[in-house]
Amino acid sequence: GAGVSQTPSNKVTEKGKYVELRCDPISGHTALYWYRQSLGQGPEFLIYFQGTGAADDSGLPNDRFFAVRPEGSVSTLKIQRTERGDSAVYLCASSRRPRPEDTQYFGPGTRLTVL
Amino acid sequence: SQKIEQNSEALNIQEGKTATLTCNYTNYSPAYLQWYRQDPGRGPVFLLLIRENEKEKRKERLKVTFDTTLKQSLFHITASQPADSATYLCALLRDDKIIFGKGTRLHILP
């Protein structure tokens, strides 16, 4: 595709519910990253995939957060038992190679609001 | 812990002047430093990467410096235009991860 796409663009849910956020990376990009950005803050690293496997999930805040990338392309970030503090913009990025200096291309983000 | 500081206040610059944004970091010696631009409702867009052995990098009207002794990077936009108004994020690469600063909002006044 032309760029990284994320769906939905906005998600409003109630406390305690389960949500899934989807990321479609640029075709052929092997590395995929998830970040969370709160208002007035920079993006905060959550998890990084190299192909199908999670190469580094050290940024996931707790075990309510989980992400998959079963075929090495599309990724889904899953949040169980959502809390109000989970409200933020969730950003996805991809890069051609899983090297830190490779340019990461970001999607527009999914704005999650937990009521 | 790693800390990245950027100008916390918004920066207002007159059109045509040079805008200079500051990024200071502590407790780490990154191999690379990056600058991104972020517009409201959009994801960050990569602008420039500078390596620890490079003092300065240029791209069109943009210039980045990297002083590993001072632990500081400066980001300059020359001949600034209203279209340059955005939030600019400094980011360090550490352990295969990007650590972002909070960003500085830049307003170029016509």
mmCIF file of C-alpha atoms in Angstrom:
data_model
loop_
_atom_site.group_PDB
_atom_site.id
_atom_site.type_symbol
_atom_site.label_atom_id
_atom_site.label_comp_id
_atom_site.label_asym_id
_atom_site.label_seq_id
_atom_site.Cartn_x
_atom_site.Cartn_y
_atom_site.Cartn_z
ATOM 1 C CA GLY A 1 0.000 0.000 0.000
ATOM 2 C CA ALA A 2 0.901 3.647 -0.129
ATOM 3 C CA GLY A 3 1.533 3.879 3.589
ATOM 4 C CA VAL A 4 0.811 2.377 6.973
ATOM 5 C CA SER A 5 -2.905 2.207 7.692
ATOM 6 C CA GLN A 6 -4.636 1.706 11.028
ATOM 7 C CA THR A 7 -8.213 0.837 11.846
ATOM 8 C CA PRO A 8 -10.369 2.010 13.396
ATOM 9 C CA SER A 9 -9.323 5.654 13.450
ATOM 10 C CA ASN A 10 -11.343 6.162 16.624
ATOM 11 C CA LYS A 11 -12.570 3.676 19.195
ATOM 12 C CA VAL A 12 -14.735 4.478 22.193
ATOM 13 C CA THR A 13 -15.301 1.705 24.688
ATOM 14 C CA GLU A 14 -16.387 1.190 28.256
ATOM 15 C CA LYS A 15 -14.155 0.293 31.142
ATOM 16 C CA GLY A 16 -13.668 -3.452 31.355
ATOM 17 C CA LYS A 17 -14.304 -4.179 27.675
ATOM 18 C CA TYR A 18 -11.953 -5.872 25.193
ATOM 19 C CA VAL A 19 -10.624 -3.999 22.146
ATOM 20 C CA GLU A 20 -8.602 -4.870 19.076
ATOM 21 C CA LEU A 21 -6.630 -2.346 17.065
ATOM 22 C CA ARG A 22 -5.374 -3.228 13.600
ATOM 23 C CA CYS A 23 -2.269 -2.159 11.693
ATOM 24 C CA ASP A 24 -1.538 -2.728 7.992
ATOM 25 C CA PRO A 25 2.156 -2.027 7.380
ATOM 26 C CA ILE A 26 3.774 -1.026 4.125
ATOM 27 C CA SER A 27 4.008 -4.067 1.868
ATOM 28 C CA GLY A 28 7.341 -5.835 2.198
ATOM 29 C CA HIS A 29 8.320 -4.218 5.491
ATOM 30 C CA THR A 30 9.588 -6.896 7.849
ATOM 31 C CA ALA A 31 9.655 -4.832 11.044
ATOM 32 C CA LEU A 32 6.517 -3.545 12.742
ATOM 33 C CA TYR A 33 6.294 -1.391 15.878
ATOM 34 C CA TRP A 34 3.488 -0.354 18.214
ATOM 35 C CA TYR A 35 3.627 2.852 20.252
ATOM 36 C CA ARG A 36 1.236 4.639 22.585
ATOM 37 C CA GLN A 37 1.015 8.420 22.684
ATOM 38 C CA SER A 38 -0.754 10.321 25.450
ATOM 39 C CA LEU A 39 -1.708 13.979 25.101
ATOM 40 C CA GLY A 40 1.321 16.259 25.229
ATOM 41 C CA GLN A 41 3.759 13.350 25.269
ATOM 42 C CA GLY A 42 5.979 11.687 22.722
ATOM 43 C CA PRO A 43 5.207 8.179 21.481
ATOM 44 C CA GLU A 44 6.078 5.450 23.970
ATOM 45 C CA PHE A 45 7.394 2.113 22.676
ATOM 46 C CA LEU A 46 5.186 -0.935 23.334
ATOM 47 C CA ILE A 47 6.297 -3.871 21.170
ATOM 48 C CA TYR A 48 8.322 -4.638 18.067
ATOM 49 C CA PHE A 49 7.893 -7.508 15.579
ATOM 50 C CA GLN A 50 10.518 -8.933 13.313
ATOM 51 C CA GLY A 51 8.518 -10.994 10.837
ATOM 52 C CA THR A 52 5.936 -13.002 12.779
ATOM 53 C CA GLY A 53 7.697 -13.026 16.126
ATOM 54 C CA ALA A 54 7.733 -10.397 18.837
ATOM 55 C CA ALA A 55 11.398 -9.417 19.040
ATOM 56 C CA ASP A 56 10.879 -7.100 22.006
ATOM 57 C CA ASP A 57 7.695 -6.705 24.052
ATOM 58 C CA SER A 58 9.318 -4.948 26.993
ATOM 59 C CA GLY A 59 7.174 -1.845 26.547
ATOM 60 C CA LEU A 60 3.831 -3.557 27.095
ATOM 61 C CA PRO A 61 2.567 -2.073 30.384
ATOM 62 C CA ASN A 62 1.019 -5.289 31.762
ATOM 63 C CA ASP A 63 -0.485 -8.621 30.748
ATOM 64 C CA ARG A 64 -3.754 -7.006 29.633
ATOM 65 C CA PHE A 65 -1.894 -5.956 26.484
ATOM 66 C CA PHE A 66 -1.039 -8.458 23.767
ATOM 67 C CA ALA A 67 -0.130 -8.180 20.094
ATOM 68 C CA VAL A 68 0.100 -10.652 17.222
ATOM 69 C CA ARG A 69 1.375 -10.674 13.674
ATOM 70 C CA PRO A 70 0.540 -14.209 12.507
ATOM 71 C CA GLU A 71 1.565 -13.933 8.853
ATOM 72 C CA GLY A 72 4.275 -11.336 9.148
ATOM 73 C CA SER A 73 2.172 -8.551 7.718
ATOM 74 C CA VAL A 74 -0.968 -7.258 9.469
ATOM 75 C CA SER A 75 -0.727 -6.873 13.231
ATOM 76 C CA THR A 76 -3.396 -6.633 15.901
ATOM 77 C CA LEU A 77 -2.935 -5.031 19.300
ATOM 78 C CA LYS A 78 -5.345 -6.494 21.834
ATOM 79 C CA ILE A 79 -6.274 -4.907 25.150
ATOM 80 C CA GLN A 80 -8.308 -6.846 27.703
ATOM 81 C CA ARG A 81 -10.321 -5.380 30.572
ATOM 82 C CA THR A 82 -9.678 -1.830 29.402
ATOM 83 C CA GLU A 83 -9.084 0.889 31.976
ATOM 84 C CA ARG A 84 -9.523 4.658 31.706
ATOM 85 C CA GLY A 85 -5.749 5.026 31.826
ATOM 86 C CA ASP A 86 -5.497 3.107 28.546
ATOM 87 C CA SER A 87 -7.004 6.088 26.716
ATOM 88 C CA ALA A 88 -4.410 7.341 24.233
ATOM 89 C CA VAL A 89 -3.499 7.316 20.556
ATOM 90 C CA TYR A 90 -2.011 3.981 19.535
ATOM 91 C CA LEU A 91 0.485 4.346 16.713
ATOM 92 C CA CYS A 92 1.854 1.665 14.430
ATOM 93 C CA ALA A 93 5.034 1.986 12.366
ATOM 94 C CA SER A 94 6.876 -0.259 9.932
ATOM 95 C CA SER A 95 10.361 -0.335 8.461
ATOM 96 C CA ARG A 96 11.895 -2.300 5.623
ATOM 97 C CA ARG A 97 14.448 -3.994 7.812
ATOM 98 C CA PRO A 98 14.527 -4.637 11.551
ATOM 99 C CA ARG A 99 17.431 -2.290 12.093
ATOM 100 C CA PRO A 100 17.120 0.620 14.507
ATOM 101 C CA GLU A 101 18.520 3.153 12.052
ATOM 102 C CA ASP A 102 16.074 2.200 9.286
ATOM 103 C CA THR A 103 13.369 4.784 8.713
ATOM 104 C CA GLN A 104 10.138 3.990 10.495
ATOM 105 C CA TYR A 105 6.945 4.993 8.683
ATOM 106 C CA PHE A 106 4.079 5.750 11.015
ATOM 107 C CA GLY A 107 0.367 5.291 10.518
ATOM 108 C CA PRO A 108 -2.190 7.937 11.543
ATOM 109 C CA GLY A 109 -2.975 6.133 14.783
ATOM 110 C CA THR A 110 -6.099 4.854 16.517
ATOM 111 C CA ARG A 111 -7.509 7.156 19.166
ATOM 112 C CA LEU A 112 -8.800 4.949 21.991
ATOM 113 C CA THR A 113 -11.148 6.438 24.572
ATOM 114 C CA VAL A 114 -12.136 4.342 27.575
ATOM 115 C CA LEU A 115 -15.157 5.736 29.398
ATOM 116 C CA SER B 1 16.795 6.312 33.738
ATOM 117 C CA GLN B 2 17.046 7.727 30.258
ATOM 118 C CA LYS B 3 15.679 11.248 30.016
ATOM 119 C CA ILE B 4 15.117 13.366 26.917
ATOM 120 C CA GLU B 5 14.241 17.039 27.311
ATOM 121 C CA GLN B 6 12.883 19.307 24.651
ATOM 122 C CA ASN B 7 11.711 22.931 24.939
ATOM 123 C CA SER B 8 8.534 22.505 26.941
ATOM 124 C CA GLU B 9 7.049 25.799 25.814
ATOM 125 C CA ALA B 10 5.761 26.397 22.322
ATOM 126 C CA LEU B 11 8.134 28.336 20.107
ATOM 127 C CA ASN B 12 6.890 31.291 18.055
ATOM 128 C CA ILE B 13 9.127 32.386 15.194
ATOM 129 C CA GLN B 14 8.578 35.062 12.576
ATOM 130 C CA GLU B 15 8.350 33.809 8.999
ATOM 131 C CA GLY B 16 11.703 33.947 7.222
ATOM 132 C CA LYS B 17 13.742 33.625 10.415
ATOM 133 C CA THR B 18 15.650 30.550 11.583
ATOM 134 C CA ALA B 19 13.898 28.359 14.116
ATOM 135 C CA THR B 20 16.170 26.477 16.535
ATOM 136 C CA LEU B 21 14.869 23.613 18.663
ATOM 137 C CA THR B 22 16.843 21.963 21.455
ATOM 138 C CA CYS B 23 17.046 18.352 22.575
ATOM 139 C CA ASN B 24 19.021 17.422 25.684
ATOM 140 C CA TYR B 25 19.468 13.903 27.010
ATOM 141 C CA THR B 26 20.951 12.283 30.096
ATOM 142 C CA ASN B 27 22.209 8.929 31.276
ATOM 143 C CA TYR B 28 22.911 7.483 27.882
ATOM 144 C CA SER B 29 25.244 7.712 24.901
ATOM 145 C CA PRO B 30 23.096 6.958 21.858
ATOM 146 C CA ALA B 31 24.623 5.814 18.606
ATOM 147 C CA TYR B 32 21.964 7.688 16.639
ATOM 148 C CA LEU B 33 19.590 10.551 17.134
ATOM 149 C CA GLN B 34 16.559 11.319 14.986
ATOM 150 C CA TRP B 35 14.185 14.213 14.451
ATOM 151 C CA TYR B 36 10.545 13.802 13.454
ATOM 152 C CA ARG B 37 7.727 16.147 12.539
ATOM 153 C CA GLN B 38 4.197 15.506 13.802
ATOM 154 C CA ASP B 39 1.059 17.331 12.672
ATOM 155 C CA PRO B 40 -2.207 17.196 14.672
ATOM 156 C CA GLY B 41 -4.048 13.914 14.162
ATOM 157 C CA ARG B 42 -1.151 12.379 12.256
ATOM 158 C CA GLY B 43 1.700 10.008 13.043
ATOM 159 C CA PRO B 44 5.273 11.299 13.246
ATOM 160 C CA VAL B 45 7.186 11.728 9.988
ATOM 161 C CA PHE B 46 10.921 11.034 9.935
ATOM 162 C CA LEU B 47 13.085 14.001 8.972
ATOM 163 C CA LEU B 48 16.747 13.370 9.742
ATOM 164 C CA LEU B 49 19.065 10.880 11.428
ATOM 165 C CA ILE B 50 22.482 11.837 12.745
ATOM 166 C CA ARG B 51 25.117 9.413 13.994
ATOM 167 C CA GLU B 52 27.339 9.911 17.026
ATOM 168 C CA ASN B 53 30.410 10.415 14.851
ATOM 169 C CA GLU B 54 28.683 13.124 12.785
ATOM 170 C CA LYS B 55 28.721 16.693 14.056
ATOM 171 C CA GLU B 56 26.203 18.080 11.589
ATOM 172 C CA LYS B 57 23.680 16.921 8.991
ATOM 173 C CA ARG B 58 21.768 18.978 6.448
ATOM 174 C CA LYS B 59 18.730 18.393 4.292
ATOM 175 C CA GLU B 60 17.356 21.296 2.276
ATOM 176 C CA ARG B 61 16.363 23.969 4.856
ATOM 177 C CA LEU B 62 16.968 21.634 7.805
ATOM 178 C CA LYS B 63 20.164 21.298 9.811
ATOM 179 C CA VAL B 64 20.833 19.049 12.796
ATOM 180 C CA THR B 65 23.849 19.122 15.092
ATOM 181 C CA PHE B 66 24.861 16.454 17.585
ATOM 182 C CA ASP B 67 27.212 17.263 20.465
ATOM 183 C CA THR B 68 27.925 14.071 22.398
ATOM 184 C CA THR B 69 29.977 15.962 24.995
ATOM 185 C CA LEU B 70 27.129 18.329 25.847
ATOM 186 C CA LYS B 71 24.585 15.518 25.243
ATOM 187 C CA GLN B 72 22.614 17.876 23.056
ATOM 188 C CA SER B 73 21.168 18.097 19.575
ATOM 189 C CA LEU B 74 20.011 21.283 17.892
ATOM 190 C CA PHE B 75 17.497 21.286 15.051
ATOM 191 C CA HIS B 76 17.410 24.326 12.784
ATOM 192 C CA ILE B 77 14.888 25.340 10.131
ATOM 193 C CA THR B 78 16.184 28.196 8.007
ATOM 194 C CA ALA B 79 13.957 30.589 6.028
ATOM 195 C CA SER B 80 11.014 29.312 8.072
ATOM 196 C CA GLN B 81 7.529 29.218 6.540
ATOM 197 C CA PRO B 82 4.048 28.978 8.109
ATOM 198 C CA ALA B 83 3.857 25.442 6.652
ATOM 199 C CA ASP B 84 6.715 24.473 8.994
ATOM 200 C CA SER B 85 4.361 24.905 11.971
ATOM 201 C CA ALA B 86 4.099 21.523 13.704
ATOM 202 C CA THR B 87 5.406 19.569 16.688
ATOM 203 C CA TYR B 88 9.001 18.392 16.319
ATOM 204 C CA LEU B 89 10.108 15.287 18.187
ATOM 205 C CA CYS B 90 13.642 14.319 19.096
ATOM 206 C CA ALA B 91 14.303 10.584 19.431
ATOM 207 C CA LEU B 92 17.212 8.445 20.566
ATOM 208 C CA LEU B 93 17.869 4.929 19.360
ATOM 209 C CA ARG B 94 18.636 2.616 22.242
ATOM 210 C CA ASP B 95 18.669 -1.209 22.315
ATOM 211 C CA ASP B 96 16.768 -1.454 19.024
ATOM 212 C CA LYS B 97 14.075 0.889 20.351
ATOM 213 C CA ILE B 98 13.278 4.510 19.688
ATOM 214 C CA ILE B 99 12.857 6.651 22.796
ATOM 215 C CA PHE B 100 11.002 9.888 22.017
ATOM 216 C CA GLY B 101 11.047 13.259 23.727
ATOM 217 C CA LYS B 102 7.789 15.105 24.394
ATOM 218 C CA GLY B 103 8.263 17.343 21.387
ATOM 219 C CA THR B 104 8.296 21.091 20.868
ATOM 220 C CA ARG B 105 5.396 22.909 19.209
ATOM 221 C CA LEU B 106 6.651 25.364 16.641
ATOM 222 C CA HIS B 107 4.504 28.199 15.294
ATOM 223 C CA ILE B 108 5.789 30.178 12.324
ATOM 224 C CA LEU B 109 4.017 33.526 12.303
ATOM 225 C CA PRO B 110 3.237 35.106 8.900
#
